[in-house]
Amino acid sequence: MKSILLELMILTFIIHLIDTLSYSVRLNSVKSGQFALSFSLFNLFVLVSRTANMFQAPLIGWIIGESLSTGIDPINDIRKVIFASTTGTLFGILLIPTFLRIFEVAVKRLETTGSVPLLVVEALQINNVKRILKRATRPNKTMLERLRYREIPKRLLIINSLVTGIYTVGVLAANYSALLVAEQYRIAAVGSSGMINGLATILLTLFIDPKSAVITDQVLRGDRPYGDVKALVILLIASKLIGTVLGQVIFLPAAKIIASFYGA
């Protein structure tokens, strides 16, 4: 069971690491003006994240199944998985300066090669791996200075924290709720994870993506300074980090709410 838990934590770490880095793509696309190319290349990273997500649910199900057969409450293990989402986000934050430098070069190479698979093959060559490692850089205070944080709507950040919290614990809470309901309702309770993540997606689509897109387009047109999109990205990442911590708070109540629909 420990090995399954470790695999689950690693997958969760990867998912949130990539999700965090995705915020910074907005900076590269605005700075370079190569919006379509930037997001075309980032689809590769999204593919890795979604593939990891596919394997996450069976691993959670295995842990819950073992807990049902042994009678051991896995809540501490689940909280470790939630903590992995926080560390993945933190690690992503630390990697953003390096990621942006590498991503900028990768976008230019994509424009030349016109092929994502060929770009991946090139990146995996030993000499290119060494070059990538040499581009590593640490975050510095200048990234945070003199940015117009007040220009970013606070409601946007609150909703992003809430959505991240729901997304972080959605599958976990639904699976854990199987421990709280009668046997005949367990499959239905676990299936609720799709509904919960669907709710998070709706909130994201209605309240976060449109406003973020408006600010980004205004910067692209020159109606806002580049610092505004930089402030937007930094604050969204900070609110995402808060959201993963919030996941620890809402996990158990969320599981109990799901279970309540099935008579628990």
PDB file of C-alpha atoms in Angstrom:
ATOM      1  CA  MET A   1       0.000   0.000   0.000  1.00  0.00           C
ATOM      2  CA  LYS A   2       2.924   2.349   0.702  1.00  0.00           C
ATOM      3  CA  SER A   3       4.216   1.973  -2.856  1.00  0.00           C
ATOM      4  CA  ILE A   4       0.760   2.781  -4.279  1.00  0.00           C
ATOM      5  CA  LEU A   5       0.548   5.842  -2.027  1.00  0.00           C
ATOM      6  CA  LEU A   6       3.984   6.985  -3.203  1.00  0.00           C
ATOM      7  CA  GLU A   7       2.983   6.577  -6.857  1.00  0.00           C
ATOM      8  CA  LEU A   8      -0.201   8.531  -6.212  1.00  0.00           C
ATOM      9  CA  MET A   9       1.715  11.339  -4.512  1.00  0.00           C
ATOM     10  CA  ILE A  10       4.198  11.525  -7.398  1.00  0.00           C
ATOM     11  CA  LEU A  11       1.386  11.701  -9.962  1.00  0.00           C
ATOM     12  CA  THR A  12      -0.384  14.414  -7.954  1.00  0.00           C
ATOM     13  CA  PHE A  13       2.901  16.317  -7.662  1.00  0.00           C
ATOM     14  CA  ILE A  14       3.385  16.176 -11.458  1.00  0.00           C
ATOM     15  CA  ILE A  15      -0.188  17.268 -12.199  1.00  0.00           C
ATOM     16  CA  HIS A  16       0.047  20.362 -10.000  1.00  0.00           C
ATOM     17  CA  LEU A  17       3.593  21.148 -11.116  1.00  0.00           C
ATOM     18  CA  ILE A  18       2.457  21.291 -14.748  1.00  0.00           C
ATOM     19  CA  ASP A  19      -0.725  23.184 -13.848  1.00  0.00           C
ATOM     20  CA  THR A  20       1.400  25.811 -12.091  1.00  0.00           C
ATOM     21  CA  LEU A  21       3.787  26.160 -15.020  1.00  0.00           C
ATOM     22  CA  SER A  22       0.794  26.587 -17.339  1.00  0.00           C
ATOM     23  CA  TYR A  23       0.080  29.980 -15.778  1.00  0.00           C
ATOM     24  CA  SER A  24       3.485  31.266 -16.921  1.00  0.00           C
ATOM     25  CA  VAL A  25       2.813  30.403 -20.585  1.00  0.00           C
ATOM     26  CA  ARG A  26       0.637  33.524 -20.668  1.00  0.00           C
ATOM     27  CA  LEU A  27       3.745  35.613 -19.914  1.00  0.00           C
ATOM     28  CA  ASN A  28       5.765  34.089 -22.747  1.00  0.00           C
ATOM     29  CA  SER A  29       2.945  34.398 -25.268  1.00  0.00           C
ATOM     30  CA  VAL A  30       2.393  38.080 -24.466  1.00  0.00           C
ATOM     31  CA  LYS A  31       6.088  38.948 -24.405  1.00  0.00           C
ATOM     32  CA  SER A  32       6.916  37.148 -27.656  1.00  0.00           C
ATOM     33  CA  GLY A  33       3.627  37.788 -29.429  1.00  0.00           C
ATOM     34  CA  GLN A  34       3.588  34.129 -30.510  1.00  0.00           C
ATOM     35  CA  PHE A  35       0.352  33.276 -28.752  1.00  0.00           C
ATOM     36  CA  ALA A  36      -0.741  30.355 -30.949  1.00  0.00           C
ATOM     37  CA  LEU A  37       2.715  28.737 -31.055  1.00  0.00           C
ATOM     38  CA  SER A  38       3.118  29.036 -27.285  1.00  0.00           C
ATOM     39  CA  PHE A  39      -0.149  27.270 -26.544  1.00  0.00           C
ATOM     40  CA  SER A  40       0.442  24.698 -29.269  1.00  0.00           C
ATOM     41  CA  LEU A  41       3.675  23.682 -27.562  1.00  0.00           C
ATOM     42  CA  PHE A  42       2.112  23.767 -24.123  1.00  0.00           C
ATOM     43  CA  ASN A  43      -0.463  21.202 -25.237  1.00  0.00           C
ATOM     44  CA  LEU A  44       2.392  18.706 -24.882  1.00  0.00           C
ATOM     45  CA  PHE A  45       2.670  19.499 -21.172  1.00  0.00           C
ATOM     46  CA  VAL A  46      -1.109  19.339 -20.786  1.00  0.00           C
ATOM     47  CA  LEU A  47      -1.044  15.887 -22.383  1.00  0.00           C
ATOM     48  CA  VAL A  48       1.460  14.700 -19.761  1.00  0.00           C
ATOM     49  CA  SER A  49      -0.697  16.158 -16.978  1.00  0.00           C
ATOM     50  CA  ARG A  50      -3.894  14.557 -18.276  1.00  0.00           C
ATOM     51  CA  THR A  51      -2.165  11.212 -18.736  1.00  0.00           C
ATOM     52  CA  ALA A  52      -1.023  11.375 -15.107  1.00  0.00           C
ATOM     53  CA  ASN A  53      -4.597  12.262 -14.115  1.00  0.00           C
ATOM     54  CA  MET A  54      -5.893   9.112 -15.846  1.00  0.00           C
ATOM     55  CA  PHE A  55      -3.777   6.939 -13.564  1.00  0.00           C
ATOM     56  CA  GLN A  56      -4.661   8.896 -10.426  1.00  0.00           C
ATOM     57  CA  ALA A  57      -8.244   7.637  -9.977  1.00  0.00           C
ATOM     58  CA  PRO A  58      -7.396   3.868 -10.084  1.00  0.00           C
ATOM     59  CA  LEU A  59      -4.646   4.389  -7.495  1.00  0.00           C
ATOM     60  CA  ILE A  60      -7.022   6.249  -5.175  1.00  0.00           C
ATOM     61  CA  GLY A  61      -9.586   3.496  -5.700  1.00  0.00           C
ATOM     62  CA  TRP A  62      -7.007   0.873  -4.772  1.00  0.00           C
ATOM     63  CA  ILE A  63      -6.208   2.658  -1.492  1.00  0.00           C
ATOM     64  CA  ILE A  64      -9.906   3.008  -0.626  1.00  0.00           C
ATOM     65  CA  GLY A  65     -10.505  -0.656  -1.503  1.00  0.00           C
ATOM     66  CA  GLU A  66      -7.675  -1.750   0.771  1.00  0.00           C
ATOM     67  CA  SER A  67      -9.037   0.458   3.548  1.00  0.00           C
ATOM     68  CA  LEU A  68     -12.493  -1.095   3.217  1.00  0.00           C
ATOM     69  CA  SER A  69     -11.062  -4.608   3.447  1.00  0.00           C
ATOM     70  CA  THR A  70      -8.756  -3.866   6.399  1.00  0.00           C
ATOM     71  CA  GLY A  71     -10.983  -1.402   8.273  1.00  0.00           C
ATOM     72  CA  ILE A  72      -8.199   1.215   8.445  1.00  0.00           C
ATOM     73  CA  ASP A  73      -9.127   4.876   7.946  1.00  0.00           C
ATOM     74  CA  PRO A  74      -6.903   6.241   5.090  1.00  0.00           C
ATOM     75  CA  ILE A  75      -7.509   9.912   5.910  1.00  0.00           C
ATOM     76  CA  ASN A  76      -3.848  10.540   6.767  1.00  0.00           C
ATOM     77  CA  ASP A  77      -2.765   9.017   3.458  1.00  0.00           C
ATOM     78  CA  ILE A  78      -5.273  11.184   1.602  1.00  0.00           C
ATOM     79  CA  ARG A  79      -3.956  14.273   3.356  1.00  0.00           C
ATOM     80  CA  LYS A  80      -0.444  13.337   2.206  1.00  0.00           C
ATOM     81  CA  VAL A  81      -1.733  13.283  -1.366  1.00  0.00           C
ATOM     82  CA  ILE A  82      -3.254  16.752  -0.891  1.00  0.00           C
ATOM     83  CA  PHE A  83       0.086  17.907   0.534  1.00  0.00           C
ATOM     84  CA  ALA A  84       1.751  16.582  -2.639  1.00  0.00           C
ATOM     85  CA  SER A  85      -0.425  19.004  -4.622  1.00  0.00           C
ATOM     86  CA  THR A  86       0.898  21.877  -2.492  1.00  0.00           C
ATOM     87  CA  THR A  87       4.535  20.833  -2.910  1.00  0.00           C
ATOM     88  CA  GLY A  88       3.991  20.372  -6.650  1.00  0.00           C
ATOM     89  CA  THR A  89       2.655  23.926  -6.826  1.00  0.00           C
ATOM     90  CA  LEU A  90       5.553  25.287  -4.778  1.00  0.00           C
ATOM     91  CA  PHE A  91       8.097  23.471  -6.912  1.00  0.00           C
ATOM     92  CA  GLY A  92       6.367  24.812 -10.026  1.00  0.00           C
ATOM     93  CA  ILE A  93       6.685  28.356  -8.675  1.00  0.00           C
ATOM     94  CA  LEU A  94      10.426  27.882  -8.165  1.00  0.00           C
ATOM     95  CA  LEU A  95      10.806  26.485 -11.693  1.00  0.00           C
ATOM     96  CA  ILE A  96       8.911  29.263 -13.493  1.00  0.00           C
ATOM     97  CA  PRO A  97      11.955  31.497 -14.295  1.00  0.00           C
ATOM     98  CA  THR A  98      13.847  28.494 -15.688  1.00  0.00           C
ATOM     99  CA  PHE A  99      10.771  27.186 -17.477  1.00  0.00           C
ATOM    100  CA  LEU A 100      10.163  30.549 -19.186  1.00  0.00           C
ATOM    101  CA  ARG A 101      13.731  30.701 -20.508  1.00  0.00           C
ATOM    102  CA  ILE A 102      13.550  27.156 -21.852  1.00  0.00           C
ATOM    103  CA  PHE A 103      10.026  27.609 -23.179  1.00  0.00           C
ATOM    104  CA  GLU A 104      11.042  30.736 -25.117  1.00  0.00           C
ATOM    105  CA  VAL A 105      13.791  28.809 -26.900  1.00  0.00           C
ATOM    106  CA  ALA A 106      11.462  25.853 -27.495  1.00  0.00           C
ATOM    107  CA  VAL A 107       8.824  28.085 -29.139  1.00  0.00           C
ATOM    108  CA  LYS A 108      11.450  29.488 -31.521  1.00  0.00           C
ATOM    109  CA  ARG A 109      12.615  25.969 -32.375  1.00  0.00           C
ATOM    110  CA  LEU A 110       9.016  24.891 -32.945  1.00  0.00           C
ATOM    111  CA  GLU A 111       8.634  27.695 -35.459  1.00  0.00           C
ATOM    112  CA  THR A 112      11.650  26.273 -37.327  1.00  0.00           C
ATOM    113  CA  THR A 113      10.953  22.547 -37.064  1.00  0.00           C
ATOM    114  CA  GLY A 114       7.145  22.737 -37.216  1.00  0.00           C
ATOM    115  CA  SER A 115       6.947  19.444 -35.321  1.00  0.00           C
ATOM    116  CA  VAL A 116       6.386  18.867 -31.599  1.00  0.00           C
ATOM    117  CA  PRO A 117       7.654  15.212 -31.683  1.00  0.00           C
ATOM    118  CA  LEU A 118      10.869  16.328 -33.427  1.00  0.00           C
ATOM    119  CA  LEU A 119      11.277  19.080 -30.844  1.00  0.00           C
ATOM    120  CA  VAL A 120      10.938  16.516 -28.030  1.00  0.00           C
ATOM    121  CA  VAL A 121      13.551  14.256 -29.655  1.00  0.00           C
ATOM    122  CA  GLU A 122      15.949  17.202 -29.930  1.00  0.00           C
ATOM    123  CA  ALA A 123      15.358  18.195 -26.304  1.00  0.00           C
ATOM    124  CA  LEU A 124      16.210  14.690 -25.080  1.00  0.00           C
ATOM    125  CA  GLN A 125      19.641  14.689 -26.734  1.00  0.00           C
ATOM    126  CA  ILE A 126      22.428  14.777 -24.156  1.00  0.00           C
ATOM    127  CA  ASN A 127      23.954  18.055 -25.378  1.00  0.00           C
ATOM    128  CA  ASN A 128      20.572  19.776 -25.312  1.00  0.00           C
ATOM    129  CA  VAL A 129      19.796  18.403 -21.840  1.00  0.00           C
ATOM    130  CA  LYS A 130      23.068  19.972 -20.634  1.00  0.00           C
ATOM    131  CA  ARG A 131      22.092  23.294 -22.231  1.00  0.00           C
ATOM    132  CA  ILE A 132      18.702  23.133 -20.551  1.00  0.00           C
ATOM    133  CA  LEU A 133      20.304  22.539 -17.148  1.00  0.00           C
ATOM    134  CA  LYS A 134      22.634  25.501 -17.708  1.00  0.00           C
ATOM    135  CA  ARG A 135      19.617  27.735 -18.241  1.00  0.00           C
ATOM    136  CA  ALA A 136      18.370  27.043 -14.715  1.00  0.00           C
ATOM    137  CA  THR A 137      17.770  30.242 -12.783  1.00  0.00           C
ATOM    138  CA  ARG A 138      16.290  31.137  -9.419  1.00  0.00           C
ATOM    139  CA  PRO A 139      13.323  33.427  -8.767  1.00  0.00           C
ATOM    140  CA  ASN A 140      14.331  36.896  -7.631  1.00  0.00           C
ATOM    141  CA  LYS A 141      12.660  39.847  -5.965  1.00  0.00           C
ATOM    142  CA  THR A 142      12.675  41.935  -9.148  1.00  0.00           C
ATOM    143  CA  MET A 143       9.920  39.666 -10.497  1.00  0.00           C
ATOM    144  CA  LEU A 144       7.620  40.936  -7.740  1.00  0.00           C
ATOM    145  CA  GLU A 145       8.559  44.618  -7.633  1.00  0.00           C
ATOM    146  CA  ARG A 146       6.564  47.571  -8.935  1.00  0.00           C
ATOM    147  CA  LEU A 147       3.676  45.494 -10.247  1.00  0.00           C
ATOM    148  CA  ARG A 148       0.147  46.924 -10.268  1.00  0.00           C
ATOM    149  CA  TYR A 149      -1.472  44.266  -8.098  1.00  0.00           C
ATOM    150  CA  ARG A 150      -4.416  46.562  -7.336  1.00  0.00           C
ATOM    151  CA  GLU A 151      -5.448  46.378 -10.992  1.00  0.00           C
ATOM    152  CA  ILE A 152      -6.234  42.658 -10.653  1.00  0.00           C
ATOM    153  CA  PRO A 153      -9.809  41.916  -9.429  1.00  0.00           C
ATOM    154  CA  LYS A 154      -9.740  40.357  -5.964  1.00  0.00           C
ATOM    155  CA  ARG A 155     -12.872  38.324  -6.695  1.00  0.00           C
ATOM    156  CA  LEU A 156     -10.943  36.587  -9.461  1.00  0.00           C
ATOM    157  CA  LEU A 157      -8.313  35.430  -6.958  1.00  0.00           C
ATOM    158  CA  ILE A 158     -10.858  34.271  -4.372  1.00  0.00           C
ATOM    159  CA  ILE A 159     -12.709  32.210  -6.960  1.00  0.00           C
ATOM    160  CA  ASN A 160      -9.432  30.754  -8.264  1.00  0.00           C
ATOM    161  CA  SER A 161      -8.506  29.625  -4.751  1.00  0.00           C
ATOM    162  CA  LEU A 162     -11.936  28.037  -4.313  1.00  0.00           C
ATOM    163  CA  VAL A 163     -11.830  26.308  -7.708  1.00  0.00           C
ATOM    164  CA  THR A 164      -8.319  24.989  -7.027  1.00  0.00           C
ATOM    165  CA  GLY A 165      -9.449  23.661  -3.652  1.00  0.00           C
ATOM    166  CA  ILE A 166     -12.393  21.846  -5.265  1.00  0.00           C
ATOM    167  CA  TYR A 167     -10.215  20.503  -8.091  1.00  0.00           C
ATOM    168  CA  THR A 168      -7.581  19.336  -5.605  1.00  0.00           C
ATOM    169  CA  VAL A 169      -9.937  17.263  -3.455  1.00  0.00           C
ATOM    170  CA  GLY A 170     -12.757  16.404  -5.882  1.00  0.00           C
ATOM    171  CA  VAL A 171     -11.669  12.871  -6.768  1.00  0.00           C
ATOM    172  CA  LEU A 172     -10.200  12.263  -3.303  1.00  0.00           C
ATOM    173  CA  ALA A 173     -13.355  13.345  -1.431  1.00  0.00           C
ATOM    174  CA  ALA A 174     -15.643  11.325  -3.712  1.00  0.00           C
ATOM    175  CA  ASN A 175     -13.578   8.180  -3.194  1.00  0.00           C
ATOM    176  CA  TYR A 176     -13.284   8.739   0.560  1.00  0.00           C
ATOM    177  CA  SER A 177     -17.055   9.197   0.805  1.00  0.00           C
ATOM    178  CA  ALA A 178     -17.369   5.506  -0.172  1.00  0.00           C
ATOM    179  CA  LEU A 179     -16.194   4.745   3.371  1.00  0.00           C
ATOM    180  CA  LEU A 180     -19.059   6.779   4.815  1.00  0.00           C
ATOM    181  CA  VAL A 181     -22.025   5.302   2.915  1.00  0.00           C
ATOM    182  CA  ALA A 182     -23.790   1.955   2.821  1.00  0.00           C
ATOM    183  CA  GLU A 183     -22.247  -0.673   0.571  1.00  0.00           C
ATOM    184  CA  GLN A 184     -24.907  -0.373  -2.143  1.00  0.00           C
ATOM    185  CA  TYR A 185     -24.157   3.348  -2.584  1.00  0.00           C
ATOM    186  CA  ARG A 186     -20.361   3.179  -2.780  1.00  0.00           C
ATOM    187  CA  ILE A 187     -20.051   3.081  -6.568  1.00  0.00           C
ATOM    188  CA  ALA A 188     -22.485   5.982  -6.931  1.00  0.00           C
ATOM    189  CA  ALA A 189     -20.570   8.028  -4.354  1.00  0.00           C
ATOM    190  CA  VAL A 190     -17.252   7.451  -6.135  1.00  0.00           C
ATOM    191  CA  GLY A 191     -18.887   8.422  -9.424  1.00  0.00           C
ATOM    192  CA  SER A 192     -19.699  11.834  -7.967  1.00  0.00           C
ATOM    193  CA  SER A 193     -16.125  12.947  -8.615  1.00  0.00           C
ATOM    194  CA  GLY A 194     -17.033  13.788 -12.215  1.00  0.00           C
ATOM    195  CA  MET A 195     -19.826  16.074 -11.032  1.00  0.00           C
ATOM    196  CA  ILE A 196     -17.529  17.852  -8.563  1.00  0.00           C
ATOM    197  CA  ASN A 197     -14.757  18.435 -11.092  1.00  0.00           C
ATOM    198  CA  GLY A 198     -17.427  19.517 -13.569  1.00  0.00           C
ATOM    199  CA  LEU A 199     -18.544  22.188 -11.111  1.00  0.00           C
ATOM    200  CA  ALA A 200     -14.948  23.396 -10.764  1.00  0.00           C
ATOM    201  CA  THR A 201     -14.620  23.533 -14.560  1.00  0.00           C
ATOM    202  CA  ILE A 202     -17.837  25.565 -14.873  1.00  0.00           C
ATOM    203  CA  LEU A 203     -16.620  28.085 -12.281  1.00  0.00           C
ATOM    204  CA  LEU A 204     -13.279  28.286 -14.093  1.00  0.00           C
ATOM    205  CA  THR A 205     -14.962  28.850 -17.458  1.00  0.00           C
ATOM    206  CA  LEU A 206     -17.478  31.414 -16.211  1.00  0.00           C
ATOM    207  CA  PHE A 207     -15.417  33.527 -13.831  1.00  0.00           C
ATOM    208  CA  ILE A 208     -11.661  33.031 -14.277  1.00  0.00           C
ATOM    209  CA  ASP A 209     -10.840  32.372 -17.939  1.00  0.00           C
ATOM    210  CA  PRO A 210     -12.857  35.290 -19.403  1.00  0.00           C
ATOM    211  CA  LYS A 211     -11.411  37.961 -17.081  1.00  0.00           C
ATOM    212  CA  SER A 212      -7.874  36.591 -17.474  1.00  0.00           C
ATOM    213  CA  ALA A 213      -8.302  36.612 -21.255  1.00  0.00           C
ATOM    214  CA  VAL A 214      -9.555  40.222 -21.201  1.00  0.00           C
ATOM    215  CA  ILE A 215      -6.498  41.413 -19.254  1.00  0.00           C
ATOM    216  CA  THR A 216      -4.153  39.435 -21.522  1.00  0.00           C
ATOM    217  CA  ASP A 217      -5.753  40.816 -24.707  1.00  0.00           C
ATOM    218  CA  GLN A 218      -5.573  44.369 -23.353  1.00  0.00           C
ATOM    219  CA  VAL A 219      -1.832  43.901 -22.755  1.00  0.00           C
ATOM    220  CA  LEU A 220      -1.390  42.463 -26.261  1.00  0.00           C
ATOM    221  CA  ARG A 221      -3.146  45.516 -27.742  1.00  0.00           C
ATOM    222  CA  GLY A 222      -1.028  47.875 -25.669  1.00  0.00           C
ATOM    223  CA  ASP A 223      -3.968  49.138 -23.585  1.00  0.00           C
ATOM    224  CA  ARG A 224      -2.295  47.842 -20.429  1.00  0.00           C
ATOM    225  CA  PRO A 225       1.394  47.553 -19.460  1.00  0.00           C
ATOM    226  CA  TYR A 226       3.107  44.149 -19.559  1.00  0.00           C
ATOM    227  CA  GLY A 227       3.395  44.358 -15.758  1.00  0.00           C
ATOM    228  CA  ASP A 228      -0.370  43.844 -15.463  1.00  0.00           C
ATOM    229  CA  VAL A 229      -0.309  40.395 -17.027  1.00  0.00           C
ATOM    230  CA  LYS A 230       2.748  39.635 -14.899  1.00  0.00           C
ATOM    231  CA  ALA A 231       0.825  40.663 -11.761  1.00  0.00           C
ATOM    232  CA  LEU A 232      -2.130  38.572 -12.951  1.00  0.00           C
ATOM    233  CA  VAL A 233       0.020  35.449 -13.333  1.00  0.00           C
ATOM    234  CA  ILE A 234       1.779  35.915  -9.986  1.00  0.00           C
ATOM    235  CA  LEU A 235      -1.501  36.444  -8.107  1.00  0.00           C
ATOM    236  CA  LEU A 236      -3.223  33.521  -9.841  1.00  0.00           C
ATOM    237  CA  ILE A 237      -0.332  31.250  -8.896  1.00  0.00           C
ATOM    238  CA  ALA A 238      -0.421  32.522  -5.306  1.00  0.00           C
ATOM    239  CA  SER A 239      -4.177  31.898  -5.139  1.00  0.00           C
ATOM    240  CA  LYS A 240      -3.649  28.415  -6.602  1.00  0.00           C
ATOM    241  CA  LEU A 241      -1.175  27.666  -3.803  1.00  0.00           C
ATOM    242  CA  ILE A 242      -3.717  28.889  -1.244  1.00  0.00           C
ATOM    243  CA  GLY A 243      -6.309  26.687  -2.933  1.00  0.00           C
ATOM    244  CA  THR A 244      -4.239  23.526  -2.433  1.00  0.00           C
ATOM    245  CA  VAL A 245      -3.887  24.395   1.260  1.00  0.00           C
ATOM    246  CA  LEU A 246      -7.629  25.092   1.391  1.00  0.00           C
ATOM    247  CA  GLY A 247      -8.072  21.557   0.076  1.00  0.00           C
ATOM    248  CA  GLN A 248      -6.899  20.232   3.454  1.00  0.00           C
ATOM    249  CA  VAL A 249      -9.718  22.162   5.123  1.00  0.00           C
ATOM    250  CA  ILE A 250     -12.571  21.300   2.765  1.00  0.00           C
ATOM    251  CA  PHE A 251     -11.620  17.664   2.065  1.00  0.00           C
ATOM    252  CA  LEU A 252     -13.484  15.995   4.939  1.00  0.00           C
ATOM    253  CA  PRO A 253     -16.555  18.292   4.819  1.00  0.00           C
ATOM    254  CA  ALA A 254     -16.736  17.684   1.046  1.00  0.00           C
ATOM    255  CA  ALA A 255     -16.637  13.901   1.582  1.00  0.00           C
ATOM    256  CA  LYS A 256     -19.397  14.162   4.210  1.00  0.00           C
ATOM    257  CA  ILE A 257     -21.557  16.327   1.928  1.00  0.00           C
ATOM    258  CA  ILE A 258     -21.215  13.775  -0.877  1.00  0.00           C
ATOM    259  CA  ALA A 259     -22.048  10.942   1.535  1.00  0.00           C
ATOM    260  CA  SER A 260     -25.116  12.850   2.789  1.00  0.00           C
ATOM    261  CA  PHE A 261     -26.696  12.541  -0.664  1.00  0.00           C
ATOM    262  CA  TYR A 262     -26.662   8.777  -0.198  1.00  0.00           C
ATOM    263  CA  GLY A 263     -28.206   8.649   3.262  1.00  0.00           C
ATOM    264  CA  ALA A 264     -25.025   8.774   5.371  1.00  0.00           C
TER     265      ALA A 264
END
